[in-house]
Amino acid sequence: MNVNEENVKLENVIKSCKAAKVCSKIFFICFMVATVLTFISGIVLIANRKNMDEKIKESVTNSNVSKDISIGSFKFGTIDDGDIKMAESLKLESSIPALNEFFDENGDSSSLVMGMYCLLVAVICFVMTFAIWTISTVFETILKEGNPFADKVLKRILTSMIILTVILALTSGMGFAILLGLVTWAVYTIMDYGRLLKIQSDETL
């Protein structure tokens, strides 16, 4: 490979990294907004559960509808002729007496369940936001160094993929985490080999 061809390929890498950086920033903003909105929604639903429950009950009291209550694929109860029944699997319990009393008093609160669900979604969105930010730092490092095989890039890729492996272990289980761990090791060895070839190429010029 001559110098001109190498420069063209490096320029293509830089262009792709710029595009990937822009896309990652867009996804970062979207997930950040989703995190804030779902967190605020969860807090509002839980804090105003009594008023919200009354409004929900009023809206279905005179109806003769029988249907499931769900958010997306998540089912948390049913409406049976104007009576709201929460799913048994969503009954909350705690070993802490004060929390257990709170859950007993609000066990049939649809607003509490929806609020807790929103908080769970907020946590997931936050984890995704952090993961996307971690990935975007790889592209930023490549653009800053101007070389996809620089030592800093290699370290950033390794750090990012280790973080993603830990996130996957905590959210999806050890099976997927082990798989990503193997992918991380393979990517690192490939990138390290590319770094050595780049050094040898620079030395021969």
mmCIF file of C-alpha atoms in Angstrom:
data_model
loop_
_atom_site.group_PDB
_atom_site.id
_atom_site.type_symbol
_atom_site.label_atom_id
_atom_site.label_comp_id
_atom_site.label_asym_id
_atom_site.label_seq_id
_atom_site.Cartn_x
_atom_site.Cartn_y
_atom_site.Cartn_z
ATOM 1 C CA MET A 1 0.000 0.000 0.000
ATOM 2 C CA ASN A 2 1.489 3.340 -1.038
ATOM 3 C CA VAL A 3 1.346 6.525 1.029
ATOM 4 C CA ASN A 4 -1.468 8.104 -0.993
ATOM 5 C CA GLU A 5 -3.678 5.034 -0.671
ATOM 6 C CA GLU A 6 -2.974 4.895 3.075
ATOM 7 C CA ASN A 7 -3.919 8.568 3.462
ATOM 8 C CA VAL A 8 -7.188 7.999 1.564
ATOM 9 C CA LYS A 9 -8.122 5.083 3.804
ATOM 10 C CA LEU A 10 -7.225 7.082 6.918
ATOM 11 C CA GLU A 11 -9.357 9.953 5.653
ATOM 12 C CA ASN A 12 -12.277 7.532 5.183
ATOM 13 C CA VAL A 13 -11.815 6.298 8.755
ATOM 14 C CA ILE A 14 -11.893 9.889 10.016
ATOM 15 C CA LYS A 15 -15.069 10.611 8.026
ATOM 16 C CA SER A 16 -16.811 7.509 9.359
ATOM 17 C CA CYS A 17 -15.784 8.409 12.915
ATOM 18 C CA LYS A 18 -17.207 11.917 12.475
ATOM 19 C CA ALA A 19 -20.518 10.457 11.264
ATOM 20 C CA ALA A 20 -20.554 7.924 14.106
ATOM 21 C CA LYS A 21 -19.795 10.676 16.624
ATOM 22 C CA VAL A 22 -22.738 12.762 15.381
ATOM 23 C CA CYS A 23 -25.085 9.753 15.518
ATOM 24 C CA SER A 24 -23.923 8.814 19.013
ATOM 25 C CA LYS A 25 -24.493 12.401 20.191
ATOM 26 C CA ILE A 26 -28.053 12.314 18.809
ATOM 27 C CA PHE A 27 -28.764 9.016 20.557
ATOM 28 C CA PHE A 28 -27.144 10.360 23.734
ATOM 29 C CA ILE A 29 -29.463 13.393 23.748
ATOM 30 C CA CYS A 30 -32.542 11.229 23.027
ATOM 31 C CA PHE A 31 -31.805 8.808 25.853
ATOM 32 C CA MET A 32 -30.919 11.656 28.223
ATOM 33 C CA VAL A 33 -34.270 13.324 27.512
ATOM 34 C CA ALA A 34 -36.042 9.978 27.941
ATOM 35 C CA THR A 35 -34.260 9.459 31.270
ATOM 36 C CA VAL A 36 -35.339 12.850 32.611
ATOM 37 C CA LEU A 37 -38.942 12.557 31.359
ATOM 38 C CA THR A 38 -39.534 9.035 32.688
ATOM 39 C CA PHE A 39 -37.914 9.887 36.027
ATOM 40 C CA ILE A 40 -40.065 12.999 36.461
ATOM 41 C CA SER A 41 -43.186 11.083 35.350
ATOM 42 C CA GLY A 42 -42.470 8.337 37.889
ATOM 43 C CA ILE A 43 -42.000 10.810 40.726
ATOM 44 C CA VAL A 44 -45.185 12.737 39.800
ATOM 45 C CA LEU A 45 -47.252 9.539 39.603
ATOM 46 C CA ILE A 46 -45.994 8.256 42.955
ATOM 47 C CA ALA A 47 -46.255 11.613 44.748
ATOM 48 C CA ASN A 48 -49.799 12.277 43.456
ATOM 49 C CA ARG A 49 -51.000 8.662 43.495
ATOM 50 C CA LYS A 50 -54.179 9.395 45.492
ATOM 51 C CA ASN A 51 -55.428 12.092 43.117
ATOM 52 C CA MET A 52 -54.319 10.116 40.076
ATOM 53 C CA ASP A 53 -56.005 6.928 41.340
ATOM 54 C CA GLU A 54 -59.259 8.823 41.951
ATOM 55 C CA LYS A 55 -59.215 10.286 38.435
ATOM 56 C CA ILE A 56 -58.464 6.890 36.892
ATOM 57 C CA LYS A 57 -61.221 5.278 38.950
ATOM 58 C CA GLU A 58 -63.718 7.991 37.973
ATOM 59 C CA SER A 59 -62.922 7.507 34.304
ATOM 60 C CA VAL A 60 -63.687 3.772 34.402
ATOM 61 C CA THR A 61 -66.420 3.596 37.098
ATOM 62 C CA ASN A 62 -69.333 4.011 34.684
ATOM 63 C CA SER A 63 -67.799 1.899 31.959
ATOM 64 C CA ASN A 64 -68.635 -1.699 31.216
ATOM 65 C CA VAL A 65 -65.242 -2.349 29.689
ATOM 66 C CA SER A 66 -63.187 -5.424 30.470
ATOM 67 C CA LYS A 67 -59.624 -5.099 29.215
ATOM 68 C CA ASP A 68 -55.995 -5.319 30.229
ATOM 69 C CA ILE A 69 -54.132 -2.224 31.415
ATOM 70 C CA SER A 70 -50.680 -2.092 29.933
ATOM 71 C CA ILE A 71 -47.832 0.180 28.898
ATOM 72 C CA GLY A 72 -46.374 -1.304 25.748
ATOM 73 C CA SER A 73 -45.921 -5.006 26.454
ATOM 74 C CA PHE A 74 -45.928 -4.459 30.222
ATOM 75 C CA LYS A 75 -49.257 -5.546 31.769
ATOM 76 C CA PHE A 76 -49.903 -4.274 35.290
ATOM 77 C CA GLY A 77 -53.632 -4.846 35.772
ATOM 78 C CA THR A 78 -57.111 -5.226 34.332
ATOM 79 C CA ILE A 79 -60.329 -3.226 34.156
ATOM 80 C CA ASP A 80 -63.296 -5.461 34.893
ATOM 81 C CA ASP A 81 -66.664 -3.653 34.599
ATOM 82 C CA GLY A 82 -65.263 -0.431 36.021
ATOM 83 C CA ASP A 83 -63.218 -2.138 38.766
ATOM 84 C CA ILE A 84 -59.419 -1.856 38.522
ATOM 85 C CA LYS A 85 -57.499 -4.911 39.682
ATOM 86 C CA MET A 86 -53.727 -4.917 39.914
ATOM 87 C CA ALA A 87 -51.724 -7.951 38.791
ATOM 88 C CA GLU A 88 -50.806 -10.262 41.663
ATOM 89 C CA SER A 89 -47.230 -10.499 40.420
ATOM 90 C CA LEU A 90 -46.819 -6.759 41.041
ATOM 91 C CA LYS A 91 -47.631 -6.874 44.733
ATOM 92 C CA LEU A 92 -44.698 -5.191 46.452
ATOM 93 C CA GLU A 93 -43.176 -6.514 49.683
ATOM 94 C CA SER A 94 -40.234 -5.514 51.847
ATOM 95 C CA SER A 95 -38.448 -6.774 54.951
ATOM 96 C CA ILE A 96 -38.479 -3.182 56.253
ATOM 97 C CA PRO A 97 -41.706 -2.741 58.321
ATOM 98 C CA ALA A 98 -42.300 0.897 57.285
ATOM 99 C CA LEU A 99 -41.939 0.074 53.571
ATOM 100 C CA ASN A 100 -44.060 -3.044 53.919
ATOM 101 C CA GLU A 101 -46.824 -0.986 55.555
ATOM 102 C CA PHE A 102 -46.604 1.536 52.731
ATOM 103 C CA PHE A 103 -46.891 -1.216 50.120
ATOM 104 C CA ASP A 104 -49.860 -2.779 51.943
ATOM 105 C CA GLU A 105 -51.680 0.556 52.016
ATOM 106 C CA ASN A 106 -50.941 1.297 48.355
ATOM 107 C CA GLY A 107 -50.929 -2.222 46.955
ATOM 108 C CA ASP A 108 -53.903 -1.522 44.694
ATOM 109 C CA SER A 109 -52.653 1.863 43.511
ATOM 110 C CA SER A 110 -52.331 1.804 39.729
ATOM 111 C CA SER A 111 -50.487 5.142 39.846
ATOM 112 C CA LEU A 112 -47.874 3.683 42.208
ATOM 113 C CA VAL A 113 -47.268 0.718 39.891
ATOM 114 C CA MET A 114 -47.059 2.966 36.825
ATOM 115 C CA GLY A 115 -44.730 5.320 38.730
ATOM 116 C CA MET A 116 -42.435 2.460 39.756
ATOM 117 C CA TYR A 117 -42.433 1.224 36.170
ATOM 118 C CA CYS A 118 -41.468 4.704 34.936
ATOM 119 C CA LEU A 119 -38.590 4.823 37.435
ATOM 120 C CA LEU A 120 -37.390 1.417 36.215
ATOM 121 C CA VAL A 121 -37.498 2.670 32.609
ATOM 122 C CA ALA A 122 -35.586 5.788 33.733
ATOM 123 C CA VAL A 123 -32.829 3.591 35.186
ATOM 124 C CA ILE A 124 -32.614 1.583 31.948
ATOM 125 C CA CYS A 125 -32.490 4.796 29.881
ATOM 126 C CA PHE A 126 -29.731 6.150 32.135
ATOM 127 C CA VAL A 127 -27.677 2.981 31.672
ATOM 128 C CA MET A 128 -28.136 3.254 27.900
ATOM 129 C CA THR A 129 -27.170 6.945 28.034
ATOM 130 C CA PHE A 130 -23.954 6.068 29.868
ATOM 131 C CA ALA A 131 -23.198 3.238 27.419
ATOM 132 C CA ILE A 132 -23.684 5.518 24.393
ATOM 133 C CA TRP A 133 -21.497 8.205 25.966
ATOM 134 C CA THR A 134 -18.785 5.595 26.555
ATOM 135 C CA ILE A 135 -18.917 4.531 22.902
ATOM 136 C CA SER A 136 -18.872 8.136 21.653
ATOM 137 C CA THR A 137 -15.628 8.789 23.548
ATOM 138 C CA VAL A 138 -13.923 6.180 21.343
ATOM 139 C CA PHE A 139 -14.780 8.151 18.180
ATOM 140 C CA GLU A 140 -13.719 11.410 19.843
ATOM 141 C CA THR A 141 -10.362 9.893 20.785
ATOM 142 C CA ILE A 142 -9.790 8.622 17.225
ATOM 143 C CA LEU A 143 -10.563 12.077 15.806
ATOM 144 C CA LYS A 144 -8.299 13.748 18.371
ATOM 145 C CA GLU A 145 -5.373 11.395 17.768
ATOM 146 C CA GLY A 146 -5.900 11.182 14.000
ATOM 147 C CA ASN A 147 -4.955 7.525 14.109
ATOM 148 C CA PRO A 148 -7.319 4.595 14.847
ATOM 149 C CA PHE A 149 -4.377 2.533 16.148
ATOM 150 C CA ALA A 150 -2.970 5.068 18.621
ATOM 151 C CA ASP A 151 -2.291 3.821 22.161
ATOM 152 C CA LYS A 152 -4.942 6.139 23.621
ATOM 153 C CA VAL A 153 -7.530 4.816 21.167
ATOM 154 C CA LEU A 154 -6.663 1.237 22.067
ATOM 155 C CA LYS A 155 -6.987 1.965 25.784
ATOM 156 C CA ARG A 156 -10.276 3.816 25.256
ATOM 157 C CA ILE A 157 -11.740 0.938 23.233
ATOM 158 C CA LEU A 158 -10.684 -1.578 25.887
ATOM 159 C CA THR A 159 -12.090 0.556 28.718
ATOM 160 C CA SER A 160 -15.366 1.181 26.862
ATOM 161 C CA MET A 161 -15.941 -2.476 26.062
ATOM 162 C CA ILE A 162 -15.143 -3.541 29.632
ATOM 163 C CA ILE A 163 -17.724 -1.034 30.898
ATOM 164 C CA LEU A 164 -20.281 -2.341 28.382
ATOM 165 C CA THR A 165 -19.520 -5.919 29.451
ATOM 166 C CA VAL A 166 -20.194 -5.012 33.094
ATOM 167 C CA ILE A 167 -23.442 -3.243 32.124
ATOM 168 C CA LEU A 168 -24.530 -6.279 30.117
ATOM 169 C CA ALA A 169 -23.700 -8.581 33.039
ATOM 170 C CA LEU A 170 -25.896 -6.504 35.359
ATOM 171 C CA THR A 171 -28.812 -6.151 32.940
ATOM 172 C CA SER A 172 -28.885 -9.194 30.638
ATOM 173 C CA GLY A 173 -27.028 -11.891 32.544
ATOM 174 C CA MET A 174 -23.615 -13.510 32.515
ATOM 175 C CA GLY A 175 -24.127 -15.411 29.247
ATOM 176 C CA PHE A 176 -24.233 -12.262 27.090
ATOM 177 C CA ALA A 177 -21.524 -10.661 29.238
ATOM 178 C CA ILE A 178 -19.152 -13.592 28.635
ATOM 179 C CA LEU A 179 -19.861 -13.383 24.902
ATOM 180 C CA LEU A 180 -19.112 -9.652 24.850
ATOM 181 C CA GLY A 181 -16.004 -10.324 26.951
ATOM 182 C CA LEU A 182 -14.722 -12.692 24.257
ATOM 183 C CA VAL A 183 -15.573 -10.124 21.564
ATOM 184 C CA THR A 184 -13.699 -7.496 23.603
ATOM 185 C CA TRP A 185 -10.604 -9.699 23.773
ATOM 186 C CA ALA A 186 -10.795 -10.420 20.008
ATOM 187 C CA VAL A 187 -11.241 -6.727 19.109
ATOM 188 C CA TYR A 188 -8.351 -5.752 21.371
ATOM 189 C CA THR A 189 -5.958 -8.316 19.836
ATOM 190 C CA ILE A 190 -6.966 -7.234 16.303
ATOM 191 C CA MET A 191 -6.476 -3.552 17.130
ATOM 192 C CA ASP A 192 -3.151 -4.283 18.835
ATOM 193 C CA TYR A 193 -1.976 -6.176 15.750
ATOM 194 C CA GLY A 194 -3.034 -3.211 13.595
ATOM 195 C CA ARG A 195 -1.066 -0.899 15.908
ATOM 196 C CA LEU A 196 2.087 -2.993 15.426
ATOM 197 C CA LEU A 197 1.635 -3.009 11.628
ATOM 198 C CA LYS A 198 1.193 0.787 11.681
ATOM 199 C CA ILE A 199 4.443 1.166 13.664
ATOM 200 C CA GLN A 200 6.309 -1.061 11.214
ATOM 201 C CA SER A 201 4.836 0.831 8.266
ATOM 202 C CA ASP A 202 5.921 4.187 9.747
ATOM 203 C CA GLU A 203 9.438 2.846 10.409
ATOM 204 C CA THR A 204 9.881 1.753 6.794
ATOM 205 C CA LEU A 205 8.971 5.184 5.418
#
